[in-house]
Short mmCIF file of C-alpha atoms in Angstrom, two decimals:
data_model
loop_
_atom_site.label_atom_id
_atom_site.label_comp_id
_atom_site.label_asym_id
_atom_site.label_seq_id
_atom_site.Cartn_x
_atom_site.Cartn_y
_atom_site.Cartn_z
CA MET A 232 -0.01 0.09 -0.06
CA ASN A 233 1.36 3.36 -0.90
CA LEU A 234 0.73 5.96 1.76
CA GLY A 235 2.23 8.60 -0.44
CA LYS A 236 1.37 12.04 0.80
CA LEU A 237 -0.34 10.97 3.94
CA TYR A 238 2.11 12.56 6.11
CA LEU A 239 1.27 15.94 4.54
CA ALA A 240 -2.52 15.35 4.90
CA ASN A 241 -2.05 14.39 8.56
CA LEU A 242 -0.21 17.54 9.28
CA HIS A 243 -2.69 19.69 7.51
CA LYS A 244 -5.71 17.95 9.16
CA ASN A 245 -4.11 18.63 12.71
CA MET A 246 -3.13 22.26 12.18
CA GLY A 247 -3.04 23.07 15.80
CA ARG A 248 -0.87 20.11 16.86
CA THR A 249 1.46 20.80 13.74
CA VAL A 250 1.83 24.48 14.78
CA GLY A 251 2.51 23.57 18.29
CA LEU A 252 5.40 21.02 17.27
CA ILE A 253 6.72 23.64 14.77
CA VAL A 254 6.99 26.40 17.53
CA LEU A 255 8.82 23.90 19.75
CA VAL A 256 11.39 23.01 17.20
CA ALA A 257 11.67 26.84 16.36
CA LEU A 258 12.27 27.49 19.88
CA LEU A 259 15.11 25.06 20.03
CA ALA A 260 16.59 26.51 16.57
CA PHE A 261 16.31 29.95 17.97
CA VAL A 262 17.92 29.53 21.27
CA ALA A 263 20.72 27.51 19.42
CA TYR A 264 21.44 29.87 16.81
CA ALA A 265 21.16 33.12 18.79
CA GLY A 266 23.12 31.68 21.60
CA ALA A 267 25.93 30.58 19.10
CA LEU A 268 25.99 34.17 17.46
CA VAL A 269 26.07 35.87 21.02
CA VAL A 270 29.02 33.81 22.07
CA THR A 271 31.03 34.07 18.83
CA SER A 272 30.33 37.87 18.82
CA LEU A 273 31.69 38.08 22.45
CA GLN A 274 34.96 36.16 21.37
CA ASN A 275 35.32 38.42 18.13
CA GLY A 276 34.97 41.60 20.27
CA LEU A 277 37.70 40.37 22.59
CA SER A 278 39.99 39.49 19.70
CA SER A 279 39.36 42.93 18.06
CA LEU A 280 40.00 44.61 21.43
CA GLU A 281 43.32 42.80 21.92
CA ALA A 282 44.18 43.61 18.36
CA ARG A 283 43.20 47.46 18.59
CA LEU A 284 44.92 48.08 21.73
CA GLY A 285 48.20 47.91 19.92
CA ALA A 286 50.46 49.23 22.68
CA ASP A 287 52.16 46.92 25.15
CA LEU A 288 51.96 49.60 27.88
CA ILE A 289 49.96 52.52 28.61
CA VAL A 290 51.26 55.25 30.81
CA ALA A 291 48.73 57.57 32.36
CA PRO A 292 48.74 60.14 35.19
CA LYS A 293 47.93 58.82 38.63
CA THR A 294 44.95 61.10 38.68
CA ALA A 295 43.37 59.01 36.03
CA LYS A 296 42.83 56.18 38.55
CA SER A 297 40.28 58.63 40.42
CA GLN A 298 39.03 60.92 37.69
CA ALA A 299 38.31 58.22 35.08
CA ASP A 300 39.14 54.66 35.21
CA LEU A 301 41.68 53.92 32.43
CA GLU A 302 39.97 50.72 31.52
CA GLN A 303 36.73 52.42 31.24
CA VAL A 304 38.10 54.86 28.79
CA LEU A 305 40.03 52.53 26.59
CA ILE A 306 37.73 49.36 26.69
CA GLU A 307 34.27 50.69 27.43
CA GLY A 308 34.54 53.88 25.85
CA VAL A 309 33.40 56.10 28.96
CA PRO A 310 34.71 59.68 28.06
CA GLY A 311 37.32 61.01 30.19
CA SER A 312 39.78 63.93 30.26
CA PHE A 313 42.95 63.61 32.21
CA TYR A 314 46.37 65.17 31.57
CA MET A 315 50.07 64.99 32.64
CA ASP A 316 53.28 67.12 31.72
CA SER A 317 54.49 66.09 28.36
CA GLU A 318 57.91 65.86 29.71
CA TYR A 319 57.03 62.29 30.74
CA VAL A 320 57.07 61.27 27.17
CA ASP A 321 60.87 61.65 27.11
CA GLN A 322 61.21 60.18 30.57
CA VAL A 323 59.16 57.10 29.42
CA ALA A 324 61.11 56.73 26.22
CA ALA A 325 64.39 56.79 28.14
CA VAL A 326 63.36 53.58 30.29
CA GLU A 327 65.29 50.51 29.31
CA GLY A 328 63.31 48.27 27.20
CA VAL A 329 61.00 50.94 25.57
CA GLU A 330 61.16 50.64 21.72
CA LYS A 331 58.93 53.45 20.81
CA VAL A 332 56.35 55.78 22.59
CA SER A 333 53.63 58.01 21.25
CA PRO A 334 51.54 60.50 23.28
CA GLN A 335 47.73 60.82 22.94
CA TYR A 336 45.29 63.48 24.27
CA TYR A 337 41.89 62.59 25.56
CA LEU A 338 38.98 65.22 25.56
CA ALA A 339 35.60 64.27 26.63
CA THR A 340 32.97 66.66 25.12
CA VAL A 341 30.01 67.86 27.23
CA LYS A 342 26.32 67.11 26.54
CA ALA A 343 25.32 69.96 24.24
CA GLY A 344 21.57 70.52 24.20
CA CYS A 345 19.02 67.77 23.90
CA CYS A 346 19.81 64.24 23.32
CA SER A 347 23.49 64.45 22.49
CA MET A 348 25.90 62.88 24.76
CA PRO A 349 29.53 63.05 25.75
CA VAL A 350 31.90 61.49 23.17
CA GLN A 351 35.71 60.77 23.58
CA VAL A 352 38.00 62.77 21.23
CA VAL A 353 41.16 61.18 20.85
CA GLY A 354 44.27 63.37 19.62
CA PHE A 355 47.26 61.43 18.25
CA ASP A 356 50.70 62.62 17.18
CA PRO A 357 50.80 61.61 13.34
CA GLU A 358 54.68 61.55 13.46
CA THR A 359 54.89 58.83 16.31
CA ASP A 360 51.54 57.14 16.50
CA PHE A 361 51.46 53.45 15.98
CA THR A 362 47.91 52.42 17.46
CA VAL A 363 45.24 54.70 16.03
CA GLN A 364 46.57 55.15 12.33
CA PRO A 365 46.65 51.56 11.37
CA TRP A 366 42.91 51.53 11.87
CA ILE A 367 42.32 54.75 10.33
CA ALA A 368 44.27 53.59 7.18
CA ARG A 369 41.87 50.97 6.64
CA THR A 370 39.23 53.39 5.67
CA TYR A 371 41.24 56.66 4.99
CA GLY A 372 44.52 56.88 3.31
CA ASP A 373 45.33 60.62 3.33
CA GLU A 374 46.60 62.70 6.06
CA LEU A 375 44.26 64.35 8.57
CA GLY A 376 44.04 68.02 8.11
CA ARG A 377 43.34 70.77 10.72
CA ASP A 378 39.85 70.28 12.09
CA ASP A 379 39.50 67.04 10.12
CA VAL A 380 38.24 64.04 12.21
CA VAL A 381 37.73 60.19 11.81
CA VAL A 382 34.76 59.08 13.65
CA GLY A 383 33.92 55.58 15.14
CA CYS A 384 30.95 53.68 13.46
CA ASN A 385 28.51 54.52 16.25
CA ILE A 386 28.80 58.28 15.71
CA SER A 387 26.01 59.56 13.20
CA GLY A 388 27.49 61.35 10.29
CA ALA A 389 28.71 60.32 6.96
CA PRO A 390 31.93 61.46 5.25
CA GLY A 391 31.72 65.05 4.39
CA ALA A 392 29.40 66.00 7.16
CA THR A 393 30.32 68.38 9.88
CA ILE A 394 30.27 67.73 13.69
CA ARG A 395 30.42 70.52 16.13
CA LEU A 396 32.74 70.06 19.25
CA TYR A 397 33.18 72.77 21.76
CA GLY A 398 31.93 75.08 19.01
CA ILE A 399 34.61 74.31 16.43
CA ASP A 400 33.16 72.80 13.42
CA CYS A 401 35.17 69.83 12.30
CA THR A 402 34.77 67.79 9.05
CA ILE A 403 34.15 64.14 9.14
CA VAL A 404 36.69 62.63 6.52
CA SER A 405 36.05 59.11 7.39
CA LYS A 406 34.25 56.52 9.44
CA LEU A 407 36.01 53.54 10.91
CA GLU A 408 34.97 50.03 10.45
CA GLU A 409 33.17 48.41 13.36
CA THR A 410 35.57 47.01 16.01
CA GLY A 411 33.10 46.26 18.90
CA THR A 412 35.44 48.36 21.09
CA SER A 413 35.50 51.99 22.50
CA LEU A 414 36.91 52.93 19.03
CA ASP A 415 33.28 52.80 17.71
CA ASN A 416 32.37 55.61 20.00
CA GLY A 417 35.43 57.94 19.41
CA VAL A 418 36.39 60.86 17.46
CA PHE A 419 39.94 60.87 16.26
CA ALA A 420 41.98 63.92 15.33
CA THR A 421 45.60 65.25 15.33
CA ASN A 422 46.98 66.93 18.31
CA GLU A 423 46.78 70.25 16.42
CA THR A 424 42.89 69.70 16.01
CA LEU A 425 42.71 68.76 19.51
CA ARG A 426 44.43 72.06 20.57
CA ASP A 427 41.81 73.97 18.63
CA LEU A 428 39.05 72.12 20.63
CA ILE A 429 40.77 72.97 23.93
CA ASP A 430 40.87 76.64 22.92
CA GLY A 431 37.22 76.17 22.02
CA SER A 432 36.38 74.75 25.55
CA SER A 433 38.23 77.66 27.10
CA ALA A 434 36.30 80.15 25.02
CA ARG A 435 33.06 78.74 26.33
CA GLY A 436 34.23 78.72 29.81
CA LEU A 437 34.78 75.02 30.13
CA ALA A 438 38.43 75.01 31.13
CA VAL A 439 39.28 71.33 30.70
CA LEU A 440 42.99 72.09 31.17
CA GLU A 441 42.23 74.63 34.09
CA ASP A 442 45.30 76.93 33.76
CA ARG A 443 47.79 74.54 31.90
CA ASN A 444 49.29 75.20 28.58
CA PRO A 445 47.82 72.58 26.11
CA ASP A 446 51.34 72.35 24.50
CA GLU A 447 52.82 71.11 27.62
CA VAL A 448 50.49 68.38 28.54
CA VAL A 449 49.30 64.92 27.23
CA SER A 450 46.82 62.22 28.38
CA VAL A 451 48.59 59.00 28.16
CA VAL A 452 51.67 57.67 26.55
CA GLN A 453 51.40 54.42 24.46
CA VAL A 454 54.56 52.25 24.70
CA LYS A 455 55.80 49.60 22.68
CA VAL A 456 58.29 47.28 24.38
CA ALA A 457 61.34 46.19 22.56
CA ASP A 458 61.75 42.60 21.52
CA GLY A 459 63.39 40.56 24.13
CA TYR A 460 62.32 42.56 27.14
CA ASN A 461 59.58 41.43 29.50
CA VAL A 462 56.66 43.81 29.43
CA GLU A 463 56.05 43.35 33.07
CA ARG A 464 59.63 44.22 33.93
CA VAL A 465 59.30 47.35 31.91
CA GLU A 466 56.10 48.26 33.50
CA GLY A 467 57.64 47.91 36.96
CA ASP A 468 60.61 50.08 36.08
CA ILE A 469 58.35 52.88 34.75
CA ASN A 470 56.14 52.72 38.10
CA THR A 471 59.32 52.62 40.20
CA HIS A 472 61.30 55.31 38.60
CA LEU A 473 58.61 57.65 37.50
CA ARG A 474 56.40 59.62 40.07
CA ASN A 475 52.90 60.71 39.45
CA VAL A 476 52.36 58.34 36.67
CA TRP A 477 51.39 54.75 36.41
CA ALA A 478 52.09 52.27 33.73
CA VAL A 479 49.66 49.46 33.12
CA SER A 480 49.95 46.63 30.58
CA THR A 481 47.17 46.06 27.97
CA ARG A 482 47.43 42.48 28.46
CA ALA A 483 46.35 42.98 32.14
CA MET A 484 43.49 45.09 31.00
CA THR A 485 42.19 42.74 28.54
CA SER A 486 42.60 39.81 30.89
CA GLY A 487 39.72 41.13 32.99
CA VAL A 488 37.63 41.65 29.99
CA ALA A 489 38.56 38.05 28.82
CA ASP A 490 37.51 36.67 32.20
CA GLY A 491 34.09 38.64 31.71
CA VAL A 492 33.76 37.09 28.21
CA ALA A 493 34.66 33.60 29.12
CA GLY A 494 32.19 33.91 31.99
CA MET A 495 29.31 35.26 29.97
CA SER A 496 30.05 32.79 27.26
CA ARG A 497 29.82 30.03 29.75
CA ILE A 498 26.39 31.13 31.01
CA VAL A 499 25.00 31.46 27.50
CA SER A 500 26.45 28.04 26.61
CA THR A 501 24.87 26.36 29.63
CA MET A 502 21.51 28.17 29.06
CA LEU A 503 21.60 26.83 25.42
CA VAL A 504 22.37 23.37 26.41
CA VAL A 505 19.49 23.33 29.06
CA VAL A 506 16.96 24.92 26.87
CA CYS A 507 17.55 22.56 24.05
CA LEU A 508 17.52 19.54 26.24
CA ILE A 509 14.11 20.64 27.76
CA ALA A 510 12.89 21.35 24.16
CA VAL A 511 13.87 17.82 23.02
CA ALA A 512 12.38 16.38 26.07
CA VAL A 513 9.18 18.27 25.62
CA LEU A 514 9.17 16.98 21.80
CA VAL A 515 9.46 13.27 22.84
CA VAL A 516 6.71 13.81 25.21
CA ALA A 517 4.60 15.64 22.64
CA PHE A 518 5.00 12.96 19.96
CA MET A 519 4.26 10.20 22.59
CA VAL A 520 1.02 11.78 23.87
CA THR A 521 -0.18 12.49 20.18
CA GLY A 522 0.77 8.93 19.31
CA LYS A 523 -1.57 7.62 21.93
CA HIS A 524 -4.43 9.50 20.45
CA ARG A 525 -3.75 8.13 16.86
CA SER A 526 -3.82 4.61 17.76
CA LYS A 527 -7.18 4.00 16.25
CA GLU A 528 -5.95 5.68 13.07
CA PHE A 529 -2.91 3.52 12.69
CA ALA A 530 -5.02 0.33 13.55
CA ILE A 531 -7.23 1.21 10.67
CA LEU A 532 -4.32 1.76 8.29
CA ARG A 533 -2.97 -1.78 9.36
CA VAL A 534 -6.26 -3.19 8.71
CA VAL A 535 -6.38 -1.84 5.13
CA GLY A 536 -2.86 -3.23 4.45
CA ALA A 537 -0.24 -0.87 5.52
CA SER A 538 3.05 -2.33 6.62
CA ARG A 539 4.63 -1.52 9.91
CA LYS A 540 7.51 0.15 8.03
CA ALA A 541 5.27 2.15 6.04
CA LEU A 542 3.48 3.34 9.30
CA SER A 543 6.96 4.29 10.92
CA ARG A 544 7.85 6.19 7.84
CA VAL A 545 4.76 8.29 8.02
CA VAL A 546 5.43 9.42 11.61
CA LEU A 547 9.06 9.93 10.75
CA LYS A 548 8.19 12.06 7.60
CA GLU A 549 5.71 14.05 9.83
CA ALA A 550 8.51 14.72 12.28
CA LEU A 551 11.05 15.70 9.51
CA VAL A 552 8.58 18.20 7.98
CA VAL A 553 7.90 19.81 11.38
CA SER A 554 11.51 20.06 12.15
CA ALA A 555 12.69 21.50 8.81
CA ILE A 556 9.95 24.23 9.01
CA GLY A 557 10.51 24.91 12.73
CA GLY A 558 14.35 24.85 12.18
CA ILE A 559 14.02 27.65 9.33
CA VAL A 560 11.59 29.74 11.47
CA GLY A 561 13.91 29.53 14.40
CA ILE A 562 16.98 30.29 12.63
CA ILE A 563 15.43 33.40 10.88
CA ALA A 564 14.03 34.64 14.23
CA GLY A 565 17.39 34.13 15.85
CA LEU A 566 19.24 36.04 13.03
CA VAL A 567 16.63 38.91 13.06
CA VAL A 568 16.62 39.39 16.75
CA VAL A 569 20.66 39.20 17.13
CA LEU A 570 21.14 41.56 14.05
CA ALA A 571 18.40 43.99 14.89
CA PHE A 572 19.12 44.16 18.54
CA ASN A 573 22.88 43.77 18.59
CA GLY A 574 23.58 47.25 19.98
CA ALA A 575 21.00 46.68 22.83
CA ILE A 576 22.64 43.32 23.59
CA GLU A 577 26.18 44.93 23.56
CA GLY A 578 24.99 47.57 25.93
CA ALA A 579 23.43 45.06 28.33
CA LEU A 580 26.30 42.79 28.44
CA GLY A 581 28.87 45.65 28.76
CA LEU A 582 31.47 43.69 26.73
CA PRO A 583 33.28 44.03 23.60
CA PHE A 584 30.72 42.70 20.94
CA LEU A 585 31.42 42.09 17.22
CA LEU A 586 29.12 40.21 15.03
CA PRO A 587 31.00 37.39 13.08
CA PRO A 588 31.29 37.50 9.33
CA LEU A 589 28.40 36.37 6.91
CA ALA A 590 30.08 32.97 6.25
CA THR A 591 30.43 32.17 9.89
CA MET A 592 26.72 32.91 10.24
CA VAL A 593 25.78 30.76 7.37
CA VAL A 594 27.78 27.84 8.69
CA PHE A 595 26.01 28.22 12.12
CA ALA A 596 22.65 28.21 10.29
CA VAL A 597 23.33 25.15 8.59
CA ALA A 598 24.68 23.30 11.58
CA VAL A 599 21.62 24.41 13.71
CA PHE A 600 19.28 23.47 10.81
CA VAL A 601 20.86 19.99 10.63
CA VAL A 602 20.50 19.49 14.51
CA ALA A 603 16.80 20.60 14.21
CA LEU A 604 16.07 18.17 11.26
CA VAL A 605 17.67 15.38 13.39
CA ALA A 606 16.03 16.24 16.80
CA GLY A 607 12.41 15.92 15.39
CA PRO A 608 12.47 12.51 13.94
CA ALA A 609 14.87 11.55 16.90
CA ALA A 610 12.08 12.64 19.33
CA SER A 611 9.45 10.54 17.34
CA VAL A 612 11.30 7.30 17.11
CA VAL A 613 9.77 5.85 20.19
CA SER A 614 6.26 7.02 19.08
CA ALA A 615 6.83 5.73 15.67
CA LYS A 616 7.83 2.26 16.85
CA ARG A 617 4.85 1.94 19.11
CA LEU A 618 2.28 3.16 16.48
CA SER A 619 3.74 0.68 13.88
CA ARG A 620 3.47 -2.26 16.41
CA VAL A 621 -0.19 -1.31 17.22
CA ASP A 622 -2.61 -4.47 17.52
CA PRO A 623 -5.45 -3.42 15.26
CA GLY A 624 -7.63 -6.05 16.61
CA GLN A 625 -7.21 -5.00 20.20
CA VAL A 626 -7.49 -1.31 19.47
CA LEU A 627 -10.62 -1.64 17.46
CA ARG A 628 -12.34 -3.90 20.08
CA GLU A 629 -11.50 -1.29 22.86
CA GLU A 630 -13.21 1.43 20.64
CA MET B 169 -15.77 34.73 15.17
CA SER B 170 -16.49 33.93 11.70
CA LYS B 171 -14.74 37.00 10.39
CA ILE B 172 -11.80 35.99 12.23
CA ARG B 173 -11.69 32.60 10.97
CA SER B 174 -12.10 33.78 7.44
CA ASN B 175 -9.21 36.07 7.67
CA PRO B 176 -6.86 35.19 10.50
CA ALA B 177 -4.12 37.48 9.00
CA ALA B 178 -6.23 40.63 9.86
CA LEU B 179 -6.14 39.69 13.60
CA VAL B 180 -2.36 39.19 13.45
CA ALA B 181 -2.05 42.58 11.86
CA LEU B 182 -4.11 44.23 14.44
CA ALA B 183 -1.92 42.51 17.09
CA PHE B 184 1.26 43.94 15.35
CA ALA B 185 -0.24 47.41 15.14
CA ALA B 186 -1.28 47.43 18.68
CA LEU B 187 2.24 46.20 19.90
CA LEU B 188 3.85 48.92 17.80
CA ALA B 189 1.91 51.85 19.40
CA VAL B 190 1.90 50.56 23.06
CA GLY B 191 5.57 49.44 22.74
CA VAL B 192 7.03 52.55 21.49
CA PHE B 193 4.81 54.52 23.90
CA THR B 194 6.13 52.41 26.86
CA PHE B 195 8.84 49.88 27.08
CA VAL B 196 10.85 50.51 23.88
CA GLY B 197 10.49 54.30 23.58
CA PRO B 198 13.25 56.77 23.50
CA CYS B 199 14.92 58.36 26.39
CA VAL B 200 13.07 60.76 28.66
CA HIS B 201 14.92 64.07 29.61
CA GLU B 202 14.74 64.99 33.28
CA ASP B 203 14.49 68.73 32.23
CA GLY B 204 11.46 67.96 29.95
CA SER B 205 13.22 69.01 26.82
CA MET B 206 12.44 66.90 23.74
CA ALA B 207 14.95 64.56 22.48
CA ALA B 208 16.15 64.67 18.83
CA CYS B 209 14.45 61.28 18.24
CA HIS B 210 10.96 62.45 19.74
CA ALA B 211 9.42 63.13 16.31
CA ALA B 212 10.42 59.58 15.23
CA SER B 213 8.87 58.03 18.24
CA VAL B 214 5.63 60.18 17.77
CA ALA B 215 5.53 59.03 14.03
CA VAL B 216 5.78 55.39 15.00
CA ILE B 217 3.12 55.58 17.61
CA GLY B 218 0.91 57.53 15.32
CA ALA B 219 1.40 54.82 12.57
CA GLY B 220 0.58 52.11 15.07
CA VAL B 221 -2.63 53.71 16.20
CA VAL B 222 -3.65 54.18 12.44
CA GLY B 223 -2.64 50.63 11.48
CA ALA B 224 -4.66 49.33 14.66
CA ILE B 225 -7.83 51.35 13.89
CA ALA B 226 -7.58 50.48 10.14
CA ALA B 227 -7.13 46.80 10.83
CA LEU B 228 -9.82 46.60 13.36
CA ALA B 229 -12.21 48.43 10.93
CA GLY B 230 -11.12 46.06 8.23
CA LEU B 231 -11.95 43.06 10.35
CA MET B 232 -15.42 44.49 11.20
CA ALA B 233 -16.34 45.75 7.75
CA SER B 234 -19.24 43.88 6.20
CA GLU B 235 -18.28 45.00 2.69
CA LEU B 236 -15.32 42.96 1.68
CA LYS B 237 -13.88 45.68 -0.72
CA ALA B 238 -13.88 47.99 1.96
CA SER B 239 -12.27 45.69 4.29
CA ALA B 240 -9.48 44.85 1.67
CA ALA B 241 -8.92 48.67 1.35
CA LEU B 242 -8.64 49.25 5.01
CA HIS B 243 -6.03 46.50 5.38
CA ALA B 244 -4.20 48.11 2.70
CA VAL B 245 -4.27 51.36 4.75
CA SER B 246 -2.91 49.25 7.63
CA ALA B 247 -0.13 47.93 5.27
CA ILE B 248 0.86 51.57 4.44
CA ALA B 249 0.88 52.46 8.17
CA GLY B 250 3.27 49.49 8.85
CA ALA B 251 5.66 50.50 6.14
CA PHE B 252 5.53 54.20 7.48
CA ALA B 253 6.35 52.95 10.86
CA ALA B 254 9.27 50.94 9.68
CA ALA B 255 10.84 53.71 7.81
CA SER B 256 10.24 56.43 10.37
CA PRO B 257 13.29 56.02 12.74
CA GLY B 258 16.42 57.00 11.00
CA VAL B 259 15.12 57.43 7.51
CA LEU B 260 12.09 59.83 7.60
CA PHE B 261 12.96 61.27 11.09
CA PRO B 262 16.31 61.75 12.56
CA LEU B 263 17.55 59.96 15.62
CA CYS B 264 20.30 60.89 18.05
CA MET B 265 23.92 61.37 17.30
CA MET B 266 25.20 58.33 19.07
CA GLN B 267 24.24 54.93 17.72
CA THR B 268 24.54 53.35 21.08
CA MET B 269 21.58 55.46 22.49
CA ARG B 270 18.30 53.77 23.07
CA CYS B 271 16.47 55.08 19.99
CA TRP B 272 19.04 53.30 17.78
CA THR B 273 19.52 50.13 19.82
CA VAL B 274 15.97 49.37 20.85
CA MET B 275 13.27 51.67 19.32
CA ARG B 276 14.62 51.64 15.72
CA PRO B 277 14.80 47.75 15.44
CA PHE B 278 11.58 47.22 17.32
CA ALA B 279 9.81 49.71 15.00
CA LEU B 280 11.52 47.90 11.86
CA ILE B 281 10.49 44.43 12.87
CA CYS B 282 6.92 45.10 13.84
CA GLY B 283 6.42 47.69 11.05
CA ILE B 284 7.33 44.92 8.47
CA ALA B 285 5.45 42.30 10.24
CA LEU B 286 2.26 44.63 9.96
CA CYS B 287 2.79 45.52 6.62
CA ILE B 288 3.23 41.84 5.45
CA THR B 289 0.27 40.46 7.54
CA ALA B 290 -2.03 43.43 6.48
CA VAL B 291 -1.11 42.74 2.79
CA VAL B 292 -2.10 39.21 3.30
CA ALA B 293 -5.27 40.08 4.89
CA ALA B 294 -6.06 42.53 2.11
CA ILE B 295 -5.48 39.91 -0.49
CA MET B 296 -7.64 37.34 1.35
CA ALA B 297 -10.29 40.01 1.70
CA SER B 298 -10.16 40.86 -2.00
CA ARG B 299 -10.18 37.03 -3.13
CA GLN B 300 -13.22 36.56 -0.81
CA ALA B 301 -14.90 39.68 -2.39
CA SER B 302 -14.28 38.07 -5.91
CA LYS B 303 -15.55 34.75 -4.97
CA VAL B 304 -18.86 36.42 -3.59
CA GLY B 305 -18.93 38.50 -6.78
CA SER B 306 -18.71 35.60 -9.18
CA ARG B 307 -21.37 33.62 -7.13
CA ARG B 308 -23.82 36.39 -7.83
#
């Protein structure tokens, strides 16, 4: 007996049951796919942060510890302004083991009117910089002119637009690629432009430098340690020999973030496994319960000549169709939610977050689809075996 | 009940329109300023709420209408409202400067997803209503 499209007719006839099973499989696929994307994005963000920091050590004024946590400024993008004498640049360069140094200038703008918020302006020395310019070079090949700025991807404004900072109109010449780090919220300019901004702040009565000369201060010194020297040793030497400043290794800063990423990844992965196990268990129960209600239907099919194998195949095909549709729906829902709300997810987690490339997303989607495709029929195996072995005489007598 | 059974897409469209209006008015709305000043994204939020209300009224009216052609037209209005809601934040109306702010990270994706979902379900409802109108017309 050819049962042909009976499985499709069964699914169509019991639309409520079919939709319920599809929703269950979709939930499993959604959690698996969205969870995988979130975990991978966290790891990508961490890698991006480690690559982006560039320097081995960062030397900042000791006041940075109280005014603005250096990690918050560099990693989370919390705007901060802190300064030390520029003579420290040469003093740091003279420490044994230091290969190269480059000063940077941080300026936090103020909230100007409705709905703008402070942004971090970072001034760099184009002659010596080795941390910011490599990133800028990816999107802008020319030199930055006076009052030209490069903005992070989270700043609204296309190249050619004007952004007003401390009353100075600056031209956006380029927008950086997304890095998933504080770079995305920053405005980058040469130290010459930054001096214009500092002068602008003074003109508006916002003396960020108080009474200090902008030509005589820097915010931090980025340090590259020479090959063959131990980073922690050089860090210790700077902290021992130079007063009023403190050196911190970027590796120490990122290790805290790495711990956070690892912890969050563990939580998400555990949740993912638990939800998937529960979904599979519920699927098994759902198939067994619906199987009990279909004993008479299968008993009649046995009476009219359907083989046990054919009956098993009907149940398994039903499960396969439900799994395929549920898998596709769940994957699409997971993709839409993570893509649409990735900014909110990043804000909620407070960790570097960078979506994986398209190829990785496709690989994950295929993997989750295969899992969903297997989960449904696997959950229905017991029910399929029971239904195929139904004793028609006994079932029909009971009815 | 028979009207809902004959056109379930209309009910789904009504649900999305209501979610759009209520959502942006409450839990996914833009920041509120302590000094009472309006944010740069205020116009976008008002536009989305308005589109949600219009979409909900049109979907409800379409569901209740006895004339099937009128019902189809009302669902088409609801679809336009959905498209307008999806396009409002960031395209038709400006949002705030930083893309890490609430209007970008929460309000805009919510309006996009619900607006597109409203548009699609309202179009389906309009098509179903027109087909029913054609069937009734051909029987006469």
